[in-house]
PDB file of C-alpha atoms in Angstrom:
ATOM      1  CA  UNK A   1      15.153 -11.197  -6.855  1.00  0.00           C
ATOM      2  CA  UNK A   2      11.926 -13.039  -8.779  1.00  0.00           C
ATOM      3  CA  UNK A   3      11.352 -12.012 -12.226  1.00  0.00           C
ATOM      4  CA  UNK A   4       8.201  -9.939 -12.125  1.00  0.00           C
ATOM      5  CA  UNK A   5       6.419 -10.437  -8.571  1.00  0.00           C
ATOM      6  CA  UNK A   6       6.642 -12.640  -6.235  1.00  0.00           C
ATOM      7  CA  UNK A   7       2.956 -13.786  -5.800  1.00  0.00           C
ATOM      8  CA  UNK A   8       1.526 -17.153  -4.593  1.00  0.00           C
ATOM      9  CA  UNK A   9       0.391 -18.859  -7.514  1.00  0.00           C
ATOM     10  CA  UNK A  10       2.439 -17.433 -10.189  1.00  0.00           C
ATOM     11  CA  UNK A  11       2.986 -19.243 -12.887  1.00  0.00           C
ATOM     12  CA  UNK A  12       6.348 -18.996 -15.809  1.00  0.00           C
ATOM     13  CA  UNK A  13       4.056 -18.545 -18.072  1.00  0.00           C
ATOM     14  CA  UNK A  14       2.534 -15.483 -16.525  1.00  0.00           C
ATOM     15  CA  UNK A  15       5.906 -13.945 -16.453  1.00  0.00           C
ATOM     16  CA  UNK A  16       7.288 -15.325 -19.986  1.00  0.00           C
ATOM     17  CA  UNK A  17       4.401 -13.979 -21.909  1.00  0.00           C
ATOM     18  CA  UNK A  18       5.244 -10.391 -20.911  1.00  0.00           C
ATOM     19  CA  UNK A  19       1.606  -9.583 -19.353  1.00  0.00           C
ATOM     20  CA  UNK A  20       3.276  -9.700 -15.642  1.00  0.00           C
ATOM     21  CA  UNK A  21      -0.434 -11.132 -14.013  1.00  0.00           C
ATOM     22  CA  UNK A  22       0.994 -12.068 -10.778  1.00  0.00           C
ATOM     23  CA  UNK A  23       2.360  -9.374  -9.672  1.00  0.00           C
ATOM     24  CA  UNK A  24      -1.049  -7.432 -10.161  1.00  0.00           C
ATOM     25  CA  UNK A  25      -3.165  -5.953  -7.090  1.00  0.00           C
ATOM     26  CA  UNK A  26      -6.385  -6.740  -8.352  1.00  0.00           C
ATOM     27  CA  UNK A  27      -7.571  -5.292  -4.991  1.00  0.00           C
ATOM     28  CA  UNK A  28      -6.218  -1.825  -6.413  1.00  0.00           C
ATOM     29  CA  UNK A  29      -8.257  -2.073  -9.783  1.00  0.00           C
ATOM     30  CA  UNK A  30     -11.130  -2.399  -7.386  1.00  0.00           C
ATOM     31  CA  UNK A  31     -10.366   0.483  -5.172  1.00  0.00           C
ATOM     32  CA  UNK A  32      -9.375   2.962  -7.585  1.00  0.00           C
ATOM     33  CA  UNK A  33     -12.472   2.028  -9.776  1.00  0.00           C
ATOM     34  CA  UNK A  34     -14.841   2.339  -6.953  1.00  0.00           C
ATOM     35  CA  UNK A  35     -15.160   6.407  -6.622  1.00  0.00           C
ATOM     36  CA  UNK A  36     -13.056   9.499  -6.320  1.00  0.00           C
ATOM     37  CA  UNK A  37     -13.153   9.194  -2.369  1.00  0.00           C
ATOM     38  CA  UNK A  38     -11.125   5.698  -1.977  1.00  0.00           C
ATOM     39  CA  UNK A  39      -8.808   7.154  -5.337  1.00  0.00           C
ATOM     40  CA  UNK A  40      -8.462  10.714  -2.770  1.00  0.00           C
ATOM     41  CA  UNK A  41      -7.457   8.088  -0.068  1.00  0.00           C
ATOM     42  CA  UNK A  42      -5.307   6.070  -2.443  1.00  0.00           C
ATOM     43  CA  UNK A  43      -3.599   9.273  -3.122  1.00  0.00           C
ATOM     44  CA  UNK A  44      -3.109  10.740   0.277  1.00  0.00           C
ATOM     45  CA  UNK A  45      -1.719   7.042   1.184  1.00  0.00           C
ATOM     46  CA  UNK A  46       0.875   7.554  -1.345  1.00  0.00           C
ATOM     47  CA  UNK A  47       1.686  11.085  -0.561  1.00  0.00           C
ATOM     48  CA  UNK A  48       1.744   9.661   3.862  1.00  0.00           C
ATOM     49  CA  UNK A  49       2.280   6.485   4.259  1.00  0.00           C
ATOM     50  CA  UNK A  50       5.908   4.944   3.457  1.00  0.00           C
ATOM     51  CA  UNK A  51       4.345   1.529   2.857  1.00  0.00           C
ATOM     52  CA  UNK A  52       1.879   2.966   0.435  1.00  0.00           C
ATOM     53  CA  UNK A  53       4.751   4.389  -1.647  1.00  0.00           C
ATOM     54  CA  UNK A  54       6.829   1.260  -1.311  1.00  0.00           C
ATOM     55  CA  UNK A  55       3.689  -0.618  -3.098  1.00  0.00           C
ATOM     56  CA  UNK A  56       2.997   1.553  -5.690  1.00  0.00           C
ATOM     57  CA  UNK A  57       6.469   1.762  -6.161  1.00  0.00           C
ATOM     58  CA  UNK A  58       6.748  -2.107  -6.460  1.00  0.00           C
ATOM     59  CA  UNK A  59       3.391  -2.448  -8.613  1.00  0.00           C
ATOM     60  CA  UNK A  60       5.059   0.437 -10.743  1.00  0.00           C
ATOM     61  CA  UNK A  61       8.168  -1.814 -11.453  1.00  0.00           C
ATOM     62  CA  UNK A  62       5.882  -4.916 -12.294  1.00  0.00           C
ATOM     63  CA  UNK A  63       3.838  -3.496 -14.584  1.00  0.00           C
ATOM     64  CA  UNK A  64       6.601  -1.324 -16.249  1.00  0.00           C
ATOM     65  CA  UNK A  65       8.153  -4.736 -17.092  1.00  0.00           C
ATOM     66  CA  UNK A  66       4.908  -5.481 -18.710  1.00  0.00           C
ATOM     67  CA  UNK A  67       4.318  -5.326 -22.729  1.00  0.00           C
ATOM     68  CA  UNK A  68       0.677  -5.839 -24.108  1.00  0.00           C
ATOM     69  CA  UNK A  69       2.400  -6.067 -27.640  1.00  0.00           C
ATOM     70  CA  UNK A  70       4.311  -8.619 -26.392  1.00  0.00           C
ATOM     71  CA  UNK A  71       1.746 -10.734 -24.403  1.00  0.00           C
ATOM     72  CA  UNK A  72      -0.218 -10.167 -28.011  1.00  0.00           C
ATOM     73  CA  UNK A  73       2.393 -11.962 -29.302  1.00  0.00           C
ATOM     74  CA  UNK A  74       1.903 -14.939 -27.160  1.00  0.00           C
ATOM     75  CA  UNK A  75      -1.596 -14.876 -27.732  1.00  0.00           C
ATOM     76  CA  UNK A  76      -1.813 -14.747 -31.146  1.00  0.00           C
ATOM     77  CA  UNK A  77       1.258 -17.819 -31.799  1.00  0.00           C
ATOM     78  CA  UNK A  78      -0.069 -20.060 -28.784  1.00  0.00           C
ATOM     79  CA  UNK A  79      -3.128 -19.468 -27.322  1.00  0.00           C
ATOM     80  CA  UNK A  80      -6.569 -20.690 -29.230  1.00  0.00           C
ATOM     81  CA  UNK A  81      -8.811 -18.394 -31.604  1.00  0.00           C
ATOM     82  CA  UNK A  82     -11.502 -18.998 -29.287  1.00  0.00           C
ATOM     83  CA  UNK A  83      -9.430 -17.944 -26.193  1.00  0.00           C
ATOM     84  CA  UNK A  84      -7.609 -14.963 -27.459  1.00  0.00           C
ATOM     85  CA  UNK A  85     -10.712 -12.258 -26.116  1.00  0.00           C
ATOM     86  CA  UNK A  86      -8.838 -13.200 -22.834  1.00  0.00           C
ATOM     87  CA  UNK A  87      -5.639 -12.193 -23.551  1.00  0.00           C
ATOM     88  CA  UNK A  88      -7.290  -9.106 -24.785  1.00  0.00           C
ATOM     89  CA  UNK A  89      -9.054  -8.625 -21.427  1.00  0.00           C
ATOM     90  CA  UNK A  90      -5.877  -8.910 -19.705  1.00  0.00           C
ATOM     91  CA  UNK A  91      -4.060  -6.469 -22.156  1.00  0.00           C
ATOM     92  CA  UNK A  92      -6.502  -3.966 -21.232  1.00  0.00           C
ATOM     93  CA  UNK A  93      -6.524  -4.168 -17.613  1.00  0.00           C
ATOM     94  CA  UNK A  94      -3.003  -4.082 -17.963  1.00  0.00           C
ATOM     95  CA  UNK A  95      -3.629  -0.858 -19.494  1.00  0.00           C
ATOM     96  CA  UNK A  96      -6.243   0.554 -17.460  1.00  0.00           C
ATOM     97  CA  UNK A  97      -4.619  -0.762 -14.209  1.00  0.00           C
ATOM     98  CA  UNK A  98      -1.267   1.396 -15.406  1.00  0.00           C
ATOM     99  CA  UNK A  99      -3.803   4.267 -15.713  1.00  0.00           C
ATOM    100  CA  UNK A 100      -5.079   4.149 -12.293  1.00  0.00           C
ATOM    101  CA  UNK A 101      -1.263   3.573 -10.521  1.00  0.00           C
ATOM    102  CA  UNK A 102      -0.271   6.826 -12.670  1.00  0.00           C
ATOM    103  CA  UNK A 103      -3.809   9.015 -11.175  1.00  0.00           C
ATOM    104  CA  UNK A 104      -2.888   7.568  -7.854  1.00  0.00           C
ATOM    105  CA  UNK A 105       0.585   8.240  -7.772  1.00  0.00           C
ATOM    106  CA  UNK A 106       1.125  11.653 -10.094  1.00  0.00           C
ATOM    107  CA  UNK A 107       2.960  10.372 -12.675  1.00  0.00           C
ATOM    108  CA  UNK A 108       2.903  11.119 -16.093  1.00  0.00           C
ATOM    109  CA  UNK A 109       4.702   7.563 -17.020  1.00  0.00           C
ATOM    110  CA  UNK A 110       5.643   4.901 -14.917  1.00  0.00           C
ATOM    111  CA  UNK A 111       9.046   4.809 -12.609  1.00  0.00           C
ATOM    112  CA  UNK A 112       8.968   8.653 -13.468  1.00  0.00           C
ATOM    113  CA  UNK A 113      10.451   8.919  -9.891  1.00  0.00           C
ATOM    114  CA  UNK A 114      12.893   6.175 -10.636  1.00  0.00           C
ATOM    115  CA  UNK A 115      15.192   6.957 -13.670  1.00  0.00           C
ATOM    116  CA  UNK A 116      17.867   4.261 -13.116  1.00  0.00           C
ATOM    117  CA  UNK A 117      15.394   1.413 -12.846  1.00  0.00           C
ATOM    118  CA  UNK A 118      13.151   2.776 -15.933  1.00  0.00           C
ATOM    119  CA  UNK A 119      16.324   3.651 -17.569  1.00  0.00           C
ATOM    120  CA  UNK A 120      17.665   0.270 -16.630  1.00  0.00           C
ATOM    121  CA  UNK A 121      13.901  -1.644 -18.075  1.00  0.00           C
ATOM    122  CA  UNK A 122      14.284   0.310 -21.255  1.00  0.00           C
ATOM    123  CA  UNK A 123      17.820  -0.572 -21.909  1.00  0.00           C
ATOM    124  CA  UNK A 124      16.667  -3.988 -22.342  1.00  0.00           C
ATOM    125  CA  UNK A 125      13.748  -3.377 -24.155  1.00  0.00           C
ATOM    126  CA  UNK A 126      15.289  -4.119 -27.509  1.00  0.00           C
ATOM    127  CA  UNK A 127      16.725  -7.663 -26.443  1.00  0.00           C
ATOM    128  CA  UNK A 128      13.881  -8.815 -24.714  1.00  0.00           C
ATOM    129  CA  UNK A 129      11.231  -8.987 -28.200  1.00  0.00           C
ATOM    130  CA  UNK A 130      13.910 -10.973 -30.221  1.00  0.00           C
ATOM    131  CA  UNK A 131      13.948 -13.683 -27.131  1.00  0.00           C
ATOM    132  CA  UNK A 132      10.285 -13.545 -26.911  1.00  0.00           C
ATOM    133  CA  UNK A 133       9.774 -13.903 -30.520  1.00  0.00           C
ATOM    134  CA  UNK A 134      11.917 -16.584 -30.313  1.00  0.00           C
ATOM    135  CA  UNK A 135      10.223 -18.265 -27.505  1.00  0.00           C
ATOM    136  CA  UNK A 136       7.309 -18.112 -29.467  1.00  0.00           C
ATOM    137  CA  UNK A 137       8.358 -20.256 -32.483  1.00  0.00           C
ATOM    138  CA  UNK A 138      10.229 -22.128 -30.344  1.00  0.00           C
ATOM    139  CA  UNK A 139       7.060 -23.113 -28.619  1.00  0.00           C
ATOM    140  CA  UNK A 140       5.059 -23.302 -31.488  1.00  0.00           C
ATOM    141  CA  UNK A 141       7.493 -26.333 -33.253  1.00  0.00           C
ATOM    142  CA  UNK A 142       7.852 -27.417 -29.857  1.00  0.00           C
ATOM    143  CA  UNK A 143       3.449 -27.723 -29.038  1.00  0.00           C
ATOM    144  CA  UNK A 144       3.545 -29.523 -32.678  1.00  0.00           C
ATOM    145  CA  UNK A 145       5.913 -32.353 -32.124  1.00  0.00           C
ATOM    146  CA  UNK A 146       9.660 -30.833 -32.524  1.00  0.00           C
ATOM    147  CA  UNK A 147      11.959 -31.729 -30.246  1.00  0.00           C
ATOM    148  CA  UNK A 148      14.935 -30.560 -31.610  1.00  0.00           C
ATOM    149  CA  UNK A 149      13.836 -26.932 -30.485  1.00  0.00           C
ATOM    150  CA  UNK A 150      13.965 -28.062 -26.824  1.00  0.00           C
ATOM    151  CA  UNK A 151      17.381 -26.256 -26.153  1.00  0.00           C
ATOM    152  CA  UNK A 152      16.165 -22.868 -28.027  1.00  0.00           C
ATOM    153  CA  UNK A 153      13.094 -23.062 -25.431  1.00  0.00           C
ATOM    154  CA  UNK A 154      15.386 -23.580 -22.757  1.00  0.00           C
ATOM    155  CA  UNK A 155      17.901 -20.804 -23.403  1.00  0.00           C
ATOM    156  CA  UNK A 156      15.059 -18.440 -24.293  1.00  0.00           C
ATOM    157  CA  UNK A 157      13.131 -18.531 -20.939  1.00  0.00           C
ATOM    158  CA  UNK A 158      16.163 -18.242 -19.560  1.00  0.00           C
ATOM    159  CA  UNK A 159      16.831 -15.275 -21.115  1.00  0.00           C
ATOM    160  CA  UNK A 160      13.590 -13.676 -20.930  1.00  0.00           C
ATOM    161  CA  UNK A 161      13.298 -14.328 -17.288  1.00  0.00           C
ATOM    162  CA  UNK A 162      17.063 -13.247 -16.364  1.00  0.00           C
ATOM    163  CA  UNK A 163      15.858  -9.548 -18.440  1.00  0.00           C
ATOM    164  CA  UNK A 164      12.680  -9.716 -16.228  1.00  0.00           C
ATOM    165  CA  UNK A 165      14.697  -8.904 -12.955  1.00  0.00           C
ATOM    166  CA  UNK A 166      16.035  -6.149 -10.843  1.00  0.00           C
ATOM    167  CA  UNK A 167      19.554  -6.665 -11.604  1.00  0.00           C
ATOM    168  CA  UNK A 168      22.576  -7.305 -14.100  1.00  0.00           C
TER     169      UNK A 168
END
């Protein structure tokens, strides 16, 4: 399986800074923002309609993969001052868009429904920030002109994307 979604368009970076943006329905931030009739239909989808669960389900996974501390991480080591409102922006509609799966779905947390996989997610939780921490001042030498940090890069978005997947 693809670390993280499987959108068109999605880039390594996306996945590697731990904000998950491909794998986003921006279509559902819309929906569930525009009035408690399409969230009522959003609701009785889930509740109906096998595909509907089978999305939220999936859009659960992504964004339970997803860390805003960790994408703030990113920001703040490799992304310019003038740039980093952005990142911010994104952390929050990570936030908000977790918000409106959970009112849409009747969870209290995500995967609530799903204890191996969020049991699975967590378990990896405290490897995951040492290899993006590392990626980060791997990058950083890296962006400024050392290229004896090539191999750390290499091994740590290996490592970052093999913890971003379904199995192992």
């Amino acid at each position: 399986s693809k670390p993280c979604g499987q959108s068109r368009g999605c880039s390594r970076g996306h996945r590697q800074g731990s904000i998950c943006l491909c794998g986003w329905d921006w279509e559902l931030q819309e929906r569930t923002h525009s009035g408690k009739g399409r969230q009522e239909n959003l609701r009785d989808m889930y509740r109906n309609w096998p595909f509907a669960r089978s999305f939220f389900s999936l859009i659960s996974m992504v964004l339970a993969k997803a860390d805003p501390r960790i994408s703030a991480l990113y920001d703040k080591g490799l992304v310019p001052e003038e740039l980093q409102p952005f990142g911010q922006d994104l952390q929050d509609l990570l936030l908000e868009t977790v918000d409106h799966v959970l009112k849409v779905t009747g969870e209290s947390r995500l995967l609530e429904n799903e204890e191996t996989m969020a049991l699975a997610l967590e378990n990896r939780r405290p490897w995951m920030a040492p290899l993006n921490v590392a990626q980060v001042a791997a990058l950083e030498r890296y962006r400024k002109g050392d290229e004896d940090v090539a191999d750390a890069l290499i091994i740590s978005m290996k490592g970052v994307a093999a913890g971003m997947q379904n199995t192992g």
